[in-house]
Short mmCIF file of C-alpha atoms in Angstrom, two decimals:
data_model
loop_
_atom_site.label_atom_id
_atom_site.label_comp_id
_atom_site.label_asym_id
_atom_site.label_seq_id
_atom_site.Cartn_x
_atom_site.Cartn_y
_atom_site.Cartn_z
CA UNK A 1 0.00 0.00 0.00
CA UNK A 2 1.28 3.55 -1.32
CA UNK A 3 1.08 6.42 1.81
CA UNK A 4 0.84 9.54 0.71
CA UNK A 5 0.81 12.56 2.87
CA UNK A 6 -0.60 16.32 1.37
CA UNK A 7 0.98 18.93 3.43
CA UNK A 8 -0.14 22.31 3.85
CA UNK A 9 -2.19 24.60 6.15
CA UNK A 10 -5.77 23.41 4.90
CA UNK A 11 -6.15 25.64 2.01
CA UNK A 12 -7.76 25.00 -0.84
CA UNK A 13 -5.17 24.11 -3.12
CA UNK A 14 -4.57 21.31 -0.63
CA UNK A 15 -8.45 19.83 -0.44
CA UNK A 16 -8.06 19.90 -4.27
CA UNK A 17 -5.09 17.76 -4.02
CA UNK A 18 -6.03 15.67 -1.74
CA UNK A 19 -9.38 14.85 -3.49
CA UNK A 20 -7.53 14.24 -6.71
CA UNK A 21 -5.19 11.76 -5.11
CA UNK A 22 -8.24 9.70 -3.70
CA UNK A 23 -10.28 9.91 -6.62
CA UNK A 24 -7.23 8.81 -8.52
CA UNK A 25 -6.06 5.63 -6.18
CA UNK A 26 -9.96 5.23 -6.33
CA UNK A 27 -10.38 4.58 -10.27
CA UNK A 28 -7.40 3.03 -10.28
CA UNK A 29 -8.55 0.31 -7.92
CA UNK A 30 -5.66 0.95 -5.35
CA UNK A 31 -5.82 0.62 -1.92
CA UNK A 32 -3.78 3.84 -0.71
CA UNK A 33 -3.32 5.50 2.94
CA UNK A 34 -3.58 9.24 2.56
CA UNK A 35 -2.99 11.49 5.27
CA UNK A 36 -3.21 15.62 5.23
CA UNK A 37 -0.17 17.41 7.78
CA UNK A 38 -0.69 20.61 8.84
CA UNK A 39 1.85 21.12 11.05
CA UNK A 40 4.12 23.32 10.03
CA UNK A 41 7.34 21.58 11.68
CA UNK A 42 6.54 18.70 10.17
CA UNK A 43 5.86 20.25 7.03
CA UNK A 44 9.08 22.35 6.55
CA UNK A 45 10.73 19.26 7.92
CA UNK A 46 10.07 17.48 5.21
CA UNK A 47 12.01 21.18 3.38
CA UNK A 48 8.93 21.88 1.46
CA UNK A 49 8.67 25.27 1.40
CA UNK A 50 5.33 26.13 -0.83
CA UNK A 51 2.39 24.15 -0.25
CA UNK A 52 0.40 22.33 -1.18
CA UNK A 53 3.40 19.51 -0.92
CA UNK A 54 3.05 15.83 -1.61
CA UNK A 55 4.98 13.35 0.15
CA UNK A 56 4.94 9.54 -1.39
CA UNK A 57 6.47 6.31 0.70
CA UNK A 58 8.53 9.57 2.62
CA UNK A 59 9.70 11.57 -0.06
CA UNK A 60 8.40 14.83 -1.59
CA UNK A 61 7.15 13.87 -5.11
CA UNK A 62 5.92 17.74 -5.33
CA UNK A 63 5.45 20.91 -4.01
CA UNK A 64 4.15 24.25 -4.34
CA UNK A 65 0.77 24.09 -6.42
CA UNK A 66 -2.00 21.53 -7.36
CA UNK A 67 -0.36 19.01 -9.15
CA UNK A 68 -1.27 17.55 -12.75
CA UNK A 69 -3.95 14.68 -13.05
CA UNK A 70 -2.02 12.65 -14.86
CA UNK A 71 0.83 13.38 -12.68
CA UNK A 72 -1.45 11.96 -9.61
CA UNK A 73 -2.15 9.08 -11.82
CA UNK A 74 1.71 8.06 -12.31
CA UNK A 75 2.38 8.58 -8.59
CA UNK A 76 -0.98 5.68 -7.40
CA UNK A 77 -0.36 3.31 -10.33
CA UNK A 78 3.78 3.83 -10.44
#
């Protein structure tokens, strides 16, 4: 099972992102953990700097901005 984790303060950006990695693992028929950070420690910890930031199996896949569908797509079936 993939873990991803969306950080970022709650904004929208980071809803969107979130949503479009569920709906993604969803169609794809994979079983994913997904969990949203909003601690900031934890966020710049992980040296992302502009949010939203996606984290996959522990390291940052992207940052700063919602990503690409069929980037989301390549991260749940890759």
């Amino acid at each position: 099972m993939k873990t991803f984790k969306v950080l970022g303060g709650g904004c929208r950006n980071c809803e969107v992102t979130a949503d479009l990695i569920s709906q993604a693992a969803k169609e794809a028929g994979v079983e994913i953990q997904l969990d949203k950070v909003t601690d900031m420690a934890e966020i710049l910890g992980h040296g992302v700097m502009s949010t939203p930031g996606v984290v996959l199996d522990g390291k940052v896949v992207h940052a700063g901005g919602i990503p690409g569908p069929d980037q989301v797509r390549e991260w749940v079936k890759g």
